[in-house]
Tab-separated table of C-alpha atoms and ligand atoms in Angstrom:
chain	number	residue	atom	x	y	z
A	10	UNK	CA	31.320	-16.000	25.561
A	11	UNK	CA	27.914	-14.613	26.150
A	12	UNK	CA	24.954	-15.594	23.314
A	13	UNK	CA	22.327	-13.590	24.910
A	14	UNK	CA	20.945	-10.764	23.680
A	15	UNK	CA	21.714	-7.423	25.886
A	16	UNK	CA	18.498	-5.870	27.713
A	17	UNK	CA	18.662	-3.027	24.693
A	18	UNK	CA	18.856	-5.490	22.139
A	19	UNK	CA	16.064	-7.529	23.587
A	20	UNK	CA	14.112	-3.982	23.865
A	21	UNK	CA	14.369	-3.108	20.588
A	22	UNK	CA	13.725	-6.074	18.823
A	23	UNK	CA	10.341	-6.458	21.296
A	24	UNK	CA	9.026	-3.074	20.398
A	25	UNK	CA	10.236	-3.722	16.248
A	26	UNK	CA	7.716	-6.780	16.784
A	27	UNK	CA	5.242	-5.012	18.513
A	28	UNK	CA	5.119	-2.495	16.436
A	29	UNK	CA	5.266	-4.664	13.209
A	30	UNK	CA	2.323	-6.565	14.943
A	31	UNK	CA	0.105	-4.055	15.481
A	32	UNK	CA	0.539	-1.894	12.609
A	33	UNK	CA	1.591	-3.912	9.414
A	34	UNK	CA	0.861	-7.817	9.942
A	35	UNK	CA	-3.222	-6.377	10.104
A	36	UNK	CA	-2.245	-5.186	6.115
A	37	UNK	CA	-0.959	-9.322	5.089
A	38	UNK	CA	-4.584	-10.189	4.032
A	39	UNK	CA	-5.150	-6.874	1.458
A	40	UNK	CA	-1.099	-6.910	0.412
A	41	UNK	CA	-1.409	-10.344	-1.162
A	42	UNK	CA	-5.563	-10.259	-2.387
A	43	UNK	CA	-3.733	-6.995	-4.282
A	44	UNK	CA	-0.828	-9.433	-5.349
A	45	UNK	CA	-3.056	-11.859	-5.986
A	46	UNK	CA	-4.765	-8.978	-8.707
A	47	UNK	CA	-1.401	-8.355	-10.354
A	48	UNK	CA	-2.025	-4.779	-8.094
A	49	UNK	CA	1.034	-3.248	-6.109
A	50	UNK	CA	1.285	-4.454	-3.087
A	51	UNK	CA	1.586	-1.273	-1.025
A	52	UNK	CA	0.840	2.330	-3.005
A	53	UNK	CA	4.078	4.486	-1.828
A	54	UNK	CA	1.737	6.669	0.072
A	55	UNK	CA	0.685	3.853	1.982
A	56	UNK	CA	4.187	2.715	2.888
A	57	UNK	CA	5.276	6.435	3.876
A	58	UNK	CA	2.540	6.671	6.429
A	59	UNK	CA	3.262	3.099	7.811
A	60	UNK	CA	6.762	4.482	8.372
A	61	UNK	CA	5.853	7.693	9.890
A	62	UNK	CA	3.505	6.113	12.131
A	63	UNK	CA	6.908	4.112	12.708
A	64	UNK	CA	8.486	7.338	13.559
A	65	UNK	CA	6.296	7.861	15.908
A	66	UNK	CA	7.144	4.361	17.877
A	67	UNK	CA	10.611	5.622	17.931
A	68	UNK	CA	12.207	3.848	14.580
A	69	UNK	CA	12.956	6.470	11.972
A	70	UNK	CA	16.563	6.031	10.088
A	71	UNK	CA	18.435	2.580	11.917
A	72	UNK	CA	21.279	3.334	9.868
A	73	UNK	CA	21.057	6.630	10.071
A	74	UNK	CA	23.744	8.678	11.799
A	75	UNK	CA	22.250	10.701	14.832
A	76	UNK	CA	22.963	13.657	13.520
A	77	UNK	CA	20.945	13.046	10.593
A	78	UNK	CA	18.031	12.275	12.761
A	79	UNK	CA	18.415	8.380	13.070
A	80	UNK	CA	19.111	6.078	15.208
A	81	UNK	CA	22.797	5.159	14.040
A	82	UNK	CA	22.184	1.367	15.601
A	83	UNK	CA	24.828	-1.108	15.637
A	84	UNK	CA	24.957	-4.004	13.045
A	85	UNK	CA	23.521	-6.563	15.588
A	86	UNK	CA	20.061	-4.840	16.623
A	87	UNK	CA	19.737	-4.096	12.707
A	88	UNK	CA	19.792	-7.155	11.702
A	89	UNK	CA	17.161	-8.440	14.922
A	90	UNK	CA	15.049	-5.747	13.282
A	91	UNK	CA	15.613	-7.125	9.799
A	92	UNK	CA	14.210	-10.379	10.849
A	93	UNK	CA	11.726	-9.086	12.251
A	94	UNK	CA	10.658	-7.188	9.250
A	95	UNK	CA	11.231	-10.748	7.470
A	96	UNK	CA	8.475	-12.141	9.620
A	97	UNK	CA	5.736	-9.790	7.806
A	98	UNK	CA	4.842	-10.880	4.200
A	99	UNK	CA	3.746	-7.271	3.771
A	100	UNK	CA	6.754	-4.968	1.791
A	101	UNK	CA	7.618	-2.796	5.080
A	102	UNK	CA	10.795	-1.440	5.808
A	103	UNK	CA	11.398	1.317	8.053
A	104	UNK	CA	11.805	5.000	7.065
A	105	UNK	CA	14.524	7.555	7.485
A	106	UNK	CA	17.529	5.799	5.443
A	107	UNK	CA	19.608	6.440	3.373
A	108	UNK	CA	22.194	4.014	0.990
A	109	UNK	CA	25.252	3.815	2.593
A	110	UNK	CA	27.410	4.917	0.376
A	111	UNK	CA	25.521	9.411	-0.098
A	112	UNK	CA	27.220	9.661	3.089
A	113	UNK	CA	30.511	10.438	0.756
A	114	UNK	CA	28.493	13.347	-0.439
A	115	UNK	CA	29.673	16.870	-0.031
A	116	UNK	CA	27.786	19.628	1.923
A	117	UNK	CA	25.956	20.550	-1.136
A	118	UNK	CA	24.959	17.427	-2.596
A	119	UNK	CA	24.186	16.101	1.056
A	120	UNK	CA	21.197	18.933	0.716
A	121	UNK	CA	20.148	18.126	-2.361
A	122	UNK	CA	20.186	14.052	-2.128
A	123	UNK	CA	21.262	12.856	1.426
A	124	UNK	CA	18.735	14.781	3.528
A	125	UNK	CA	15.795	14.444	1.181
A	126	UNK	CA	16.477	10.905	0.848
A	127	UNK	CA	16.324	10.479	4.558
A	128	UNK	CA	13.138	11.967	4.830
A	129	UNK	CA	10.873	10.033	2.188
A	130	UNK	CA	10.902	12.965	-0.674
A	131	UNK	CA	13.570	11.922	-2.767
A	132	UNK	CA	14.209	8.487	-4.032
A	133	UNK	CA	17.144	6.848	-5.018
A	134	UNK	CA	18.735	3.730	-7.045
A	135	UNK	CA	22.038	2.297	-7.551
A	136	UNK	CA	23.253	1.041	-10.341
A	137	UNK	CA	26.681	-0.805	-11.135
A	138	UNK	CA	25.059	-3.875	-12.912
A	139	UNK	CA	24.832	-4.284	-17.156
A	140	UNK	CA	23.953	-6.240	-19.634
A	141	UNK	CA	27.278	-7.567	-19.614
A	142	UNK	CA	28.783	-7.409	-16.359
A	143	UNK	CA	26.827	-8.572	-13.179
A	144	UNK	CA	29.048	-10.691	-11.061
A	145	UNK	CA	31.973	-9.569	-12.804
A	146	UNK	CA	31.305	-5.808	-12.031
A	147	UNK	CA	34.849	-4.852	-12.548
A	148	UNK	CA	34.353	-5.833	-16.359
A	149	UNK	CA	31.399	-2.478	-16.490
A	150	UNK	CA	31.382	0.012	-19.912
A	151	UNK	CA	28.921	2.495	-18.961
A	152	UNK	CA	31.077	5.261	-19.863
A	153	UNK	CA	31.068	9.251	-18.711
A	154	UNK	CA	33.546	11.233	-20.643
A	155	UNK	CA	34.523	14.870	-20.001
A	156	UNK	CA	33.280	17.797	-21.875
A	157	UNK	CA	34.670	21.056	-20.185
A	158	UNK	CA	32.137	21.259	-16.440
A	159	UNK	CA	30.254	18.708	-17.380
A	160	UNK	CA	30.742	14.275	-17.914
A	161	UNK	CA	28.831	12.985	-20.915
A	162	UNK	CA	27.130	9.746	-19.880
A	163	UNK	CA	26.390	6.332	-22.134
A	164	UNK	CA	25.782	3.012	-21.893
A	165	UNK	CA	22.933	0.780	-20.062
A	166	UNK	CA	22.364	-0.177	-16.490
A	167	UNK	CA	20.131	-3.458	-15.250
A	168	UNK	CA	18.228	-5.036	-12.756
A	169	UNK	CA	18.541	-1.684	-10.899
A	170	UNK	CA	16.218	-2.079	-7.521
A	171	UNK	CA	13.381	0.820	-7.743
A	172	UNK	CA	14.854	2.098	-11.105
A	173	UNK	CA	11.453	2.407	-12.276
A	174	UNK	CA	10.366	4.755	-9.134
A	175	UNK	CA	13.744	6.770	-8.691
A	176	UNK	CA	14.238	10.448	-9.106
A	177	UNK	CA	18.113	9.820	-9.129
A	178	UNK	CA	20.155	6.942	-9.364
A	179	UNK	CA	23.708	6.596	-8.059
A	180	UNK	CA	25.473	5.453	-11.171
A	181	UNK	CA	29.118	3.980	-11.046
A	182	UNK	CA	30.519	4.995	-14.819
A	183	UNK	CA	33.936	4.478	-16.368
A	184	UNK	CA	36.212	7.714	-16.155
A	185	UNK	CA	39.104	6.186	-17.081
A	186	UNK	CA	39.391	3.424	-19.451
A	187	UNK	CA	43.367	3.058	-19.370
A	188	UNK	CA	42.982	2.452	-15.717
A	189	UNK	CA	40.878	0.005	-15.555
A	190	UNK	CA	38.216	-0.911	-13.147
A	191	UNK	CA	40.348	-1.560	-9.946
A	192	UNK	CA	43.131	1.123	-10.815
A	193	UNK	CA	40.659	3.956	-10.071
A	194	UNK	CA	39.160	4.035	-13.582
A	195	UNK	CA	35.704	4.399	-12.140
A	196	UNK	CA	33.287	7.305	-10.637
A	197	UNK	CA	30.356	7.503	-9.200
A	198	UNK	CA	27.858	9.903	-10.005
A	199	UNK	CA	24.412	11.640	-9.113
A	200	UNK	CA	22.171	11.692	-11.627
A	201	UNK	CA	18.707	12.754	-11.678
A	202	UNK	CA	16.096	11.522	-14.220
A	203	UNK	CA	15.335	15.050	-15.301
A	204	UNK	CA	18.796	14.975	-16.829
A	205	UNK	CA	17.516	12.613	-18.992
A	206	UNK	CA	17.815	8.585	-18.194
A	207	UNK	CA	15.336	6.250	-19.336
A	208	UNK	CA	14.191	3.314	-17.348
A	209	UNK	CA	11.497	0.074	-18.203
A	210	UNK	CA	10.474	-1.813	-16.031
A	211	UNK	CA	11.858	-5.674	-15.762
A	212	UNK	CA	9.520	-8.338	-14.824
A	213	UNK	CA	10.542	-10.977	-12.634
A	214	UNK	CA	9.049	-13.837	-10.374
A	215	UNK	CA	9.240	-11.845	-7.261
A	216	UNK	CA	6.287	-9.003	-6.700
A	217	UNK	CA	7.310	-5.780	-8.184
A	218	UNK	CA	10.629	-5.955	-9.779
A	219	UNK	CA	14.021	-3.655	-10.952
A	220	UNK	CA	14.260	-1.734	-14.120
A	221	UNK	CA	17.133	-1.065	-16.789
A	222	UNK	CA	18.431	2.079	-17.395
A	223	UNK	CA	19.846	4.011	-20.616
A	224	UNK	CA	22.164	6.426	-20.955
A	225	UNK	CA	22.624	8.448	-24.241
A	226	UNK	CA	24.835	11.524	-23.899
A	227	UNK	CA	23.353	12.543	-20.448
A	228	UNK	CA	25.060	15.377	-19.431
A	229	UNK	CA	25.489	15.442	-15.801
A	230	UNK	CA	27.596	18.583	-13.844
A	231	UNK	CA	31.147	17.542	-12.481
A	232	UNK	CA	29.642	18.734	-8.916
A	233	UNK	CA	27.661	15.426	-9.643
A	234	UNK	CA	30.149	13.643	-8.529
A	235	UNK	CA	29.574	11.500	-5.447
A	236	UNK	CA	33.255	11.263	-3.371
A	237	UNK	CA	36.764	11.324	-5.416
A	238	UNK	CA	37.210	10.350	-9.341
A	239	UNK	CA	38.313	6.868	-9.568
A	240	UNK	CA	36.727	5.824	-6.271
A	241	UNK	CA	33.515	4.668	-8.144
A	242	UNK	CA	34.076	0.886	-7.955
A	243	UNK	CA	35.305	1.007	-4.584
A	244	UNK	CA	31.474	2.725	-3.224
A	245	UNK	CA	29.808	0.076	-5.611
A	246	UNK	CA	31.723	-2.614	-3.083
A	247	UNK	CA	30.859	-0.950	-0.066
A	248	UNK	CA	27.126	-0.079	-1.065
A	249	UNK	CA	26.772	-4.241	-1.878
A	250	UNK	CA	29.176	-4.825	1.311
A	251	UNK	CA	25.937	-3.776	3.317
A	252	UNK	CA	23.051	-6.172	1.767
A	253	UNK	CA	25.589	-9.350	2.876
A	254	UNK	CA	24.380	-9.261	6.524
A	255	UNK	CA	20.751	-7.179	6.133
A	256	UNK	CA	19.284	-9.763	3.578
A	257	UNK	CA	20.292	-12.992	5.470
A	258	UNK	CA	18.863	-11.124	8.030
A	259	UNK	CA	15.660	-11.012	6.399
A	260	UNK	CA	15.590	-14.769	5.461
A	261	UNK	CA	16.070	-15.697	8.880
A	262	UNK	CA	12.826	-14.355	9.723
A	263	UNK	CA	10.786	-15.233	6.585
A	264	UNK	CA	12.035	-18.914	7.559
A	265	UNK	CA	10.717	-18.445	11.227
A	266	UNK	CA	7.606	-17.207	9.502
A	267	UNK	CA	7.490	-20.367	7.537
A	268	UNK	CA	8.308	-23.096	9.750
A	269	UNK	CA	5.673	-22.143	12.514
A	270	UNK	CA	3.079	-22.376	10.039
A	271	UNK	CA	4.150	-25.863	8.834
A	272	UNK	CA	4.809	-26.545	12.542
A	273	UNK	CA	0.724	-25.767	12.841
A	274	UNK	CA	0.162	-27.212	9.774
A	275	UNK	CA	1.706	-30.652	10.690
A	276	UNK	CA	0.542	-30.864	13.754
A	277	UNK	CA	-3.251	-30.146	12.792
A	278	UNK	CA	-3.233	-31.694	8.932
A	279	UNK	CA	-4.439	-35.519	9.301
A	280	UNK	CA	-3.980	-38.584	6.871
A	281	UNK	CA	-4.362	-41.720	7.885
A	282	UNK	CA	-5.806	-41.324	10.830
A	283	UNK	CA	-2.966	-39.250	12.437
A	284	UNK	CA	-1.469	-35.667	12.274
A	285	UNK	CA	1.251	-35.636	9.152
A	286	UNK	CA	3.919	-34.372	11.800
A	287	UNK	CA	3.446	-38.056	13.632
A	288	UNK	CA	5.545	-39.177	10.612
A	289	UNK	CA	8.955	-39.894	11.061
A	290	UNK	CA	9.524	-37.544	6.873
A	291	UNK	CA	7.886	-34.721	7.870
A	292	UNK	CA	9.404	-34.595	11.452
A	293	UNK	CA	13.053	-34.534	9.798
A	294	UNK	CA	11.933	-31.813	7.654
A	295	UNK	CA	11.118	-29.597	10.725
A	296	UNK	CA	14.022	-30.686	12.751
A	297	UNK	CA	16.558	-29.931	9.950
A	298	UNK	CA	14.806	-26.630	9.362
A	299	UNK	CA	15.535	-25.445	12.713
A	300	UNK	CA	19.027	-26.809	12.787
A	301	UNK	CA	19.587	-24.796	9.618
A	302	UNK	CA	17.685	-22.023	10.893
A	303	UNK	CA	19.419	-21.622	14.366
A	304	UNK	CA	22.958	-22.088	12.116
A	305	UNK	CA	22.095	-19.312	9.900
A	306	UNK	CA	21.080	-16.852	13.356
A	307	UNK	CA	24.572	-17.209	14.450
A	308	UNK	CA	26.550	-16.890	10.841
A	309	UNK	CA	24.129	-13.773	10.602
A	310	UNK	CA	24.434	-12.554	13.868
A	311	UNK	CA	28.494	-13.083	14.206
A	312	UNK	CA	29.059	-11.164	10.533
A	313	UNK	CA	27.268	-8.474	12.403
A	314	UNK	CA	29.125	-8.504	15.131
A	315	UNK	CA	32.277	-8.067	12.924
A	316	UNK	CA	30.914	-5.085	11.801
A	317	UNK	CA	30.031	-3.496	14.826
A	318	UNK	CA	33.711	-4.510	16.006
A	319	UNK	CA	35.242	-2.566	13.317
A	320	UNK	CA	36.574	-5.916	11.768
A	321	UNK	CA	36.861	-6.612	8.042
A	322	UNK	CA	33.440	-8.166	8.244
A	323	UNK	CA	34.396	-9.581	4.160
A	324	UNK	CA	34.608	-13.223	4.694
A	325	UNK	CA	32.071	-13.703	7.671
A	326	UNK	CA	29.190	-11.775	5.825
A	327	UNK	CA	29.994	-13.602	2.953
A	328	UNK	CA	29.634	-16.939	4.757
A	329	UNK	CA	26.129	-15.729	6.652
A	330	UNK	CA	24.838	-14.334	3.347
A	331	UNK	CA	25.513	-17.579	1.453
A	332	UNK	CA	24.447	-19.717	4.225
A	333	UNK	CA	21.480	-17.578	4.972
A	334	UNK	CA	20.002	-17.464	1.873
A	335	UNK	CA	20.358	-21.282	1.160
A	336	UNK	CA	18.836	-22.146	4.413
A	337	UNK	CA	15.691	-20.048	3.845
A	338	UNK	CA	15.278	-21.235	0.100
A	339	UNK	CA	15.513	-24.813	1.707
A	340	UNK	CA	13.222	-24.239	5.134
A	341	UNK	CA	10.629	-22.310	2.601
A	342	UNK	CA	10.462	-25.439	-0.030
A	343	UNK	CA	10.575	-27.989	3.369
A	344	UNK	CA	7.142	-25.383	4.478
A	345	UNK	CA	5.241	-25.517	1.284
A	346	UNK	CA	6.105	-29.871	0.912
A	347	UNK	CA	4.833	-30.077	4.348
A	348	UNK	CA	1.108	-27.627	3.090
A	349	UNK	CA	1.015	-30.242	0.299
A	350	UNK	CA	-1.378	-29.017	-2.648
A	351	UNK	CA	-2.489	-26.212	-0.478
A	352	UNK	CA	1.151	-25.286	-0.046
A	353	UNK	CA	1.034	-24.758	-4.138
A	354	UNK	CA	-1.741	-22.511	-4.161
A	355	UNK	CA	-1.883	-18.458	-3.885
A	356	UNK	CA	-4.527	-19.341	-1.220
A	357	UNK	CA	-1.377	-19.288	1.079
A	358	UNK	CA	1.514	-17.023	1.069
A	359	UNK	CA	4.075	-19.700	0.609
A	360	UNK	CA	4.450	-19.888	-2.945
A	361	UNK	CA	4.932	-16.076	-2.741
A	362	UNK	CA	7.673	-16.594	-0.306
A	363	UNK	CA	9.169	-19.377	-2.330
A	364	UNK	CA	9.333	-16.842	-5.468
A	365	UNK	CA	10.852	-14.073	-3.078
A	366	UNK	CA	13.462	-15.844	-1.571
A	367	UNK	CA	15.198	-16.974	-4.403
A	368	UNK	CA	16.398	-13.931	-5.400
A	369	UNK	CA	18.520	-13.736	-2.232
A	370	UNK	CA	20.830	-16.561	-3.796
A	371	UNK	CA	21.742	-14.353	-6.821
A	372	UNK	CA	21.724	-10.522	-6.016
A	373	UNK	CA	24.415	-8.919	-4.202
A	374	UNK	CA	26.354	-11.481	-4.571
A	375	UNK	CA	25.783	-15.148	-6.484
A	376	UNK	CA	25.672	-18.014	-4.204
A	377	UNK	CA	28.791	-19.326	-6.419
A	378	UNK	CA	31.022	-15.672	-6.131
A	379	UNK	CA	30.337	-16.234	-2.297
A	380	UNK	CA	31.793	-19.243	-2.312
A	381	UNK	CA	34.787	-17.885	-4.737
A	382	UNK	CA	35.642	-15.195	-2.280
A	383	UNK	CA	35.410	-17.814	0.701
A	384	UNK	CA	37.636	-20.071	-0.558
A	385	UNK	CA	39.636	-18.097	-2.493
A	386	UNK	CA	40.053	-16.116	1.287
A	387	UNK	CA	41.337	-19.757	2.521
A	388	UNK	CA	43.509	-20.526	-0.356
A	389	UNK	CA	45.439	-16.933	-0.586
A	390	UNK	CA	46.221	-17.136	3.092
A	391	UNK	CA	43.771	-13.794	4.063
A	392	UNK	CA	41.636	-15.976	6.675
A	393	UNK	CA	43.008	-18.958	8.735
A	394	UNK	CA	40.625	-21.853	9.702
A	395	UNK	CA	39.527	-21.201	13.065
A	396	UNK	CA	40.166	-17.487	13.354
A	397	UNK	CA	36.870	-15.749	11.938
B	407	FAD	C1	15.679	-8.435	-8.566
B	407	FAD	C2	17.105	-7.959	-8.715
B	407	FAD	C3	17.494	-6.761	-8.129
B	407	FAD	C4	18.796	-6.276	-8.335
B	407	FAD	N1	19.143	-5.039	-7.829
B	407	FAD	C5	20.315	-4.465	-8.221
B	407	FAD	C6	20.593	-3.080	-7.910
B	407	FAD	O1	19.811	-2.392	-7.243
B	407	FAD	N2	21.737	-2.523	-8.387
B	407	FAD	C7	22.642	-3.244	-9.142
B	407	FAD	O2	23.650	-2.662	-9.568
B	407	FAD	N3	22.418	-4.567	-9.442
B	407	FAD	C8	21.271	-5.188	-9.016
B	407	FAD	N4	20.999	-6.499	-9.345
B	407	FAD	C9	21.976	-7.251	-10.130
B	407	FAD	C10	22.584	-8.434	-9.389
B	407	FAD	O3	23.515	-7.995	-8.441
B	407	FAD	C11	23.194	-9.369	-10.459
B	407	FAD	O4	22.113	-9.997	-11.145
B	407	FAD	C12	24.102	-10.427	-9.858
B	407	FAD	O5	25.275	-9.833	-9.374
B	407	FAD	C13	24.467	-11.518	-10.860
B	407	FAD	O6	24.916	-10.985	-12.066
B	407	FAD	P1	24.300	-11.521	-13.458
B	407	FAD	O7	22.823	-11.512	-13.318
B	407	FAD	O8	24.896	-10.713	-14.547
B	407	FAD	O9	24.753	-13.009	-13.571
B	407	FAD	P2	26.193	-13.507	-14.199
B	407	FAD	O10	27.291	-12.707	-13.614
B	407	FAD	O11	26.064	-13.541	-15.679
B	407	FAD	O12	26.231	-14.981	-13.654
B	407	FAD	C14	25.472	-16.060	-14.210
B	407	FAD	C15	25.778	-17.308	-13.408
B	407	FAD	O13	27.160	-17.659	-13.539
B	407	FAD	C16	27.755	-17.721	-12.260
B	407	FAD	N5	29.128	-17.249	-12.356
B	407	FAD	C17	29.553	-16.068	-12.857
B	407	FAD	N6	30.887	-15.980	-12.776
B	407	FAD	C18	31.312	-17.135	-12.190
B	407	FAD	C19	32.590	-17.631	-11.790
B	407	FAD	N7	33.710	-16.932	-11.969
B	407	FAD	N8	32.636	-18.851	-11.207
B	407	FAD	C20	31.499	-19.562	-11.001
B	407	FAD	N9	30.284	-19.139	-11.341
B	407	FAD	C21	30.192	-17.936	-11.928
B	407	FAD	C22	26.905	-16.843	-11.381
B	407	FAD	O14	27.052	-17.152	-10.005
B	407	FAD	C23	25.523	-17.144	-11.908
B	407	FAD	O15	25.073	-18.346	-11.376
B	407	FAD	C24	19.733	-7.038	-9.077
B	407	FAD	C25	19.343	-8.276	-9.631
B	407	FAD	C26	18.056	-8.736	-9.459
B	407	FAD	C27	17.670	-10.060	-10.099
């Protein structure tokens, strides 16, 4: 068993932080005054050039295949990247991607939504959540019903991430209602807002925020279609399969973030006489941060692994992204104890990262459906103890 890094890995991950250093950490100070003035954080023109200038350094698409012009990496040096991006309170991600799940497109649609996507001029959504179905997804109504070359659409989407900004949104609708959800009763299809959804804006604690969507009798052509009818529900899995090792990811370097600065803090901060981190509560707090932290790394790191091994990566991302997104939830709250009052304030940007992270406990998967698919993994026999 080898736990370090390969040369490439290490590479990649240096120039991600270089990059990230010179480039986007310079922007913290402006992104979160502008927060700080209920203003976006980053203008979409400013985040395109960020990520061309990215292109530039050599990261354009890490998802992407090759022969779309990315860089097709494996799970592992993703998620190093990820956590690298984590590290920056400013909204960066890199350019040139694509959701997962437009690579079922056909030739035509892959011109008219894949390769625009990739390149920055088209953007997309996707949207399998409503009103009344979140964790139980299988339970959707959003219905699309046949009229001669075209579906009929209806119903409402929610918390749908850029739903607001979208030009399309990938929209998994109930063909079939006899067949249910899991008997191939579902499709996915590609519709664009000109064919007539509606979305509002939701706010939320985080900084900028998703966006509901209506339906009534959109009329979308059955070339819309995105892969087979009745395959809908499975690319909704997939699509979420993906965000179970990229946001623990994430959190692991918001919580390195985090910790150095009450690290500084504690060290530096005096009452009494005496740095705070002299004391025996605040030097737990740190210690069990980096336990937890250094935990999380290899939950993360091994779910990625699985994927880049081809294995089913289902219970080991689960177990990373409900591990991962406790432990930076905790190590964030430990960070902001350990700033006291200052910790409270929007002087610093820990309340900001306290608001942020908590959303990784409850989209793309609940902390408590994690834990169902876990155990319920253990109970049916699918995973034995010691085998993962
Ligand atoms: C900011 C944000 C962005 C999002 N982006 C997207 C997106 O881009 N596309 C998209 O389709 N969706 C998106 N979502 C939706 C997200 O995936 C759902 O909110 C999430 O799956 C939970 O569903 P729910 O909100 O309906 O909660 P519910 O399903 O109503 O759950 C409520 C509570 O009950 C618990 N619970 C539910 N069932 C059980 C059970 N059987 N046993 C134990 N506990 C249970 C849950 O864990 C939770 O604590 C986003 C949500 C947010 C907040």
């Amino acid at each position: 068993m080898d736990f370090a890094l390969t040369d490439e890995q290490k590479a990649v991950r240096d120039t991600a932080r270089a990059f990230i250093a010179k480039e986007v950490m310079p922007l913290e100070q402006e992104v979160l005054r502008r927060e700080r003035a209920h203003q976006p954080s980053l203008e979409p023109g400013e985040l395109r050039e960020l990520q061309l200038k990215a292109k530039k350094f050599g990261f354009w698409g890490l998802s992407t295949p090759q022969e779309y012009g990315g860089m097709d990496l494996p799970a592992v040096t993703q998620s190093l990247i990820w956590t690298e991006i984590g590290r920056c309170f400013v909204p960066f991600r890199f350019g040139g991607e694509a959701d997962n799940i437009l690579y079922f497109a056909d030739e035509d649609q892959k011109r008219e939504y894949l390769l625009p996507t990739i390149a920055g001029d088209r953007v997309s959504c996707f949207a399998i959540t409503e009103p009344g179905a979140g964790s139980d997804a299988a339970n959707i109504k959003l219905s699309a019903r046949q009229v001669g070359d075209e579906w009929v659409l209806n119903g409402e989407k929610t918390f749908i991430t850029n739903g607001n900004d979208a030009d399309f949104a990938i929209v998994v609708a109930v063909t079939d209602k006899d067949k249910g959800v899991r008997g191939g009763g579902t499709t996915a299809f590609l519709v664009d807002r000109e064919m007539g959804w509606k979305s509002e804006f939701i706010q939320t604690m985080g900084e900028g925020g998703p966006a509901s969507l209506v339906f009534e009798d959109v009329r979308v052509p059955a070339r819309n279609i995105l892969g087979e009818i009745g395959q809908g529900f499975t690319l909704g899995m997939k699509w979420i399969g993906k965000g179970r090792y990229v946001i623990p990811s994430n959190g692991i370097g918001i919580a390195e973030r985090v910790l150095q600065m009450a690290v500084d803090h504690a060290n530096t901060r005096e009452t009494f006489g005496r740095p705070i981190g002299e004391n025996q509560a605040i030097q737990w707090m740190i210690a069990d941060s980096e336990v937890e932290l250094e935990a999380a790394r290899m939950l993360v790191l091994r779910a990625a692994w699985a994927v880049d091994q081809g294995l089913e990566p289902r219970h080991s991302s689960s177990m990373a992204k409900l591990y991962g997104a406790g432990m930076v939830n905790r190590v964030v709250d430990r960070a902001l104890q350990i700033h006291g009052g200052m910790g409270y304030t929007r002087e610093l940007p820990l309340e900001r990262a306290y608001r942020q992270v908590r959303l990784y406990r409850i989209f793309e998967g609940t902390d408590e459906m994690l834990r169902l698919i876990i155990s319920r993994d253990l109970l049916r026999g699918y995973t034995k103890l010691g085998q993962v």
